[in-house]
Amino acid sequence: MSYPYQIKSFEAYKEAYQKSIQDPESFWGEIASHFTWRKKWDKVLEWNFTEPRVEWFKGGKLNITENCLDRHLETKSNHPAIIWEPNAPDENNRVLTYRKLHEKVCQFAHVLKNNGVKKGDRVCIYMGMIPELAIAVLACARIGAIHSVVFGGFSAQSIADRLEDAQATFIVTCDGAYRGAKDIPLKSVIDDALIGNKTIKRVIVATRTRTPVSMIKGRDVWWEDEMKQVEEKGVTFIEAEEMDAEDPLFILYTSGSTGKPKGVVHSVGGYMVYTNYTFVNVFQYQTGQVHFCTADIGWITGHSYIVYGPLSAGATSLLFEGVPTWPDAGRFWDIVDKYCVNILYTAPTAIRSLMGFGLGPLQGKNLSSLKVLGTVGEPINEEAWHWYDEHVGKRKCPIVDTWWQTETGGCLISNLAGITPAKPGWATLPMPGLEMVLVDENGKEVIQQGDETISGNLCIKSPWPSILRTTYGDHERCRTNYFATYENMYFTGDGALKDKDGFFRITGRVDDVLNVSGHRIGTAEVENAINMHAGVVESAVVGYPHDIKGQGIYAYIIYQGSHAQDTHGTGDLVRRDILQTVTRIIGAIAKPDKIQFVSGLPKTRSGKIMRRILRKIAEGETENLGDTSTLLDPGVVDEIKKGRL
Ligand code: 6R9
């Protein structure tokens, strides 16, 4: 398979960009024509950002799995689609060719149907990184069910909230998951999440860890038993459901500045075209190459660049169950060596953590297969960039710094590997079709004069094919969150710089969202969880710079529980209980790194917590706190400064 829309020179990029802005409909229509459609669209694009309403390839009919699987069968049936590397290096790996993956997806689609799943039903998928996860995702898409993958690190409470919000009726899970030295009892977490749940009709459980599980009669069935029934009938195919281009493909929950995660909805047609287009162009994928994206499928990066982007391009996608530091910090390099990985796509936090182990783990590992390196999830600091470039890429692999979001579906700002220039710490140029602007607090576009570098809030003036369509069950929330801050623009929530060459550097979130190890966490969410603890009166959570995680979580807590005595000592017991509470309510990823007990929080006379001050103290900038005269009780600031951790 060749990609006629693969950009091959900087000149060609500029041309494509020009064309995409002048005539987006013919630009995207031409690209979309290279996919398999049951029926061609009537109109490429209709939109307004006021409702908002965005429709791409309107009237078009397709199924994304025919594009990810069926269309490759003629020429690539024996090519590996998914290579699976298990958590333990001595366990056998698995390779699923396009034929095998197609067969398994069709069979599991039958299983879903046999269990009552219908087009439009919401299926929650809570699994570890095993091939069955990708199979479950694709099987949902095959029959038009809407998948909602929940990352395996989220708690029962988080799952329960998501099940409720999506009104999910089915769950696919595993007995347990291996992640490094840990063994996570997924089914047991699901059981907790289902206490009191009335909507879930069936739970399908795949075997992985053989952790004992309680299978509830009439509700829970084994993946293997169900598959066997289909296999024994010799069934290897299922007709794909014909979907409208604008039908929802999936829901993925992500954190915002309010306490409740939002169910971002992506639709079939636009998401398919855009993830494929960016996969082929950003990474400059060549047929036969092995693409290793280290994200978990529970995040958008895994959806777009492990599953849909690579498979729709007929690529080989490597799926790794474990973590970069287990059994040792050489694991990524062993995998690159073992499978001759050509493209490695990971997060700056992983690079920084591996840097900490020095060069030893790289020794004796053959990394010469690598052609392209990528990063995603957070700004990359120059030190990490150079380490990646020098010690992993051996100065011969372009590094793509890809900026994007759950809501954007695919990369929006990135250099194209080896085609457009890179600049350490800069995501560089927008993808074709993307009209990025920087806006000041008053909503006015910041206009560049001469060679100056400008800064502002990053907004987008017009839609690209994989823009979110809504937040599930609450369109108004989608409007107010993304389209109401600035008129007629999508607001990203990020701040950015733009230099004289038009390159963008993302400086980080400008809202109350933290980015911890590349994971988005809302401060309000963490506060809500902390406040659940019986002894907590009030709390305020902010981010602070963390060497490895990028940002750490700093919590200021007013505590008056029965353990109060202890907070005057070390407070360790209480701290431990609070961490346990956060783990229960959200998951371990949201645990504060620092907890400072305080007697009061800096508030304005109207009762608003002044986070700006708390942020500065957490960052260690205790001297220059700005205007504190509007505070109700300026004295608390001194106390907080003194007790800083
Ligand atoms: C894909 C993904 C989105 C937020 C985003 C921004 C940050 C992502 C980045 C980056 C600087 C990059 N972010 N990529 N910041 N440079 N290359 O990560 O989606 O989990 O929704 O997070 O992550 O702040 O707004 P998501």
mmCIF file of C-alpha atoms in Angstrom, residues 69 73 95-96 184 317:
data_model
loop_
_atom_site.group_PDB
_atom_site.id
_atom_site.type_symbol
_atom_site.label_atom_id
_atom_site.label_comp_id
_atom_site.label_asym_id
_atom_site.label_seq_id
_atom_site.Cartn_x
_atom_site.Cartn_y
_atom_site.Cartn_z
ATOM 1 C CA LEU A 69 -8.751 -4.938 8.293
ATOM 2 C CA LEU A 73 -6.527 -8.847 3.227
ATOM 3 C CA VAL A 95 1.908 -12.095 16.341
ATOM 4 C CA LEU A 96 -1.478 -11.477 14.788
ATOM 5 C CA ILE A 184 -3.851 -5.758 39.021
ATOM 6 C CA SER A 317 1.753 -2.026 15.404
#
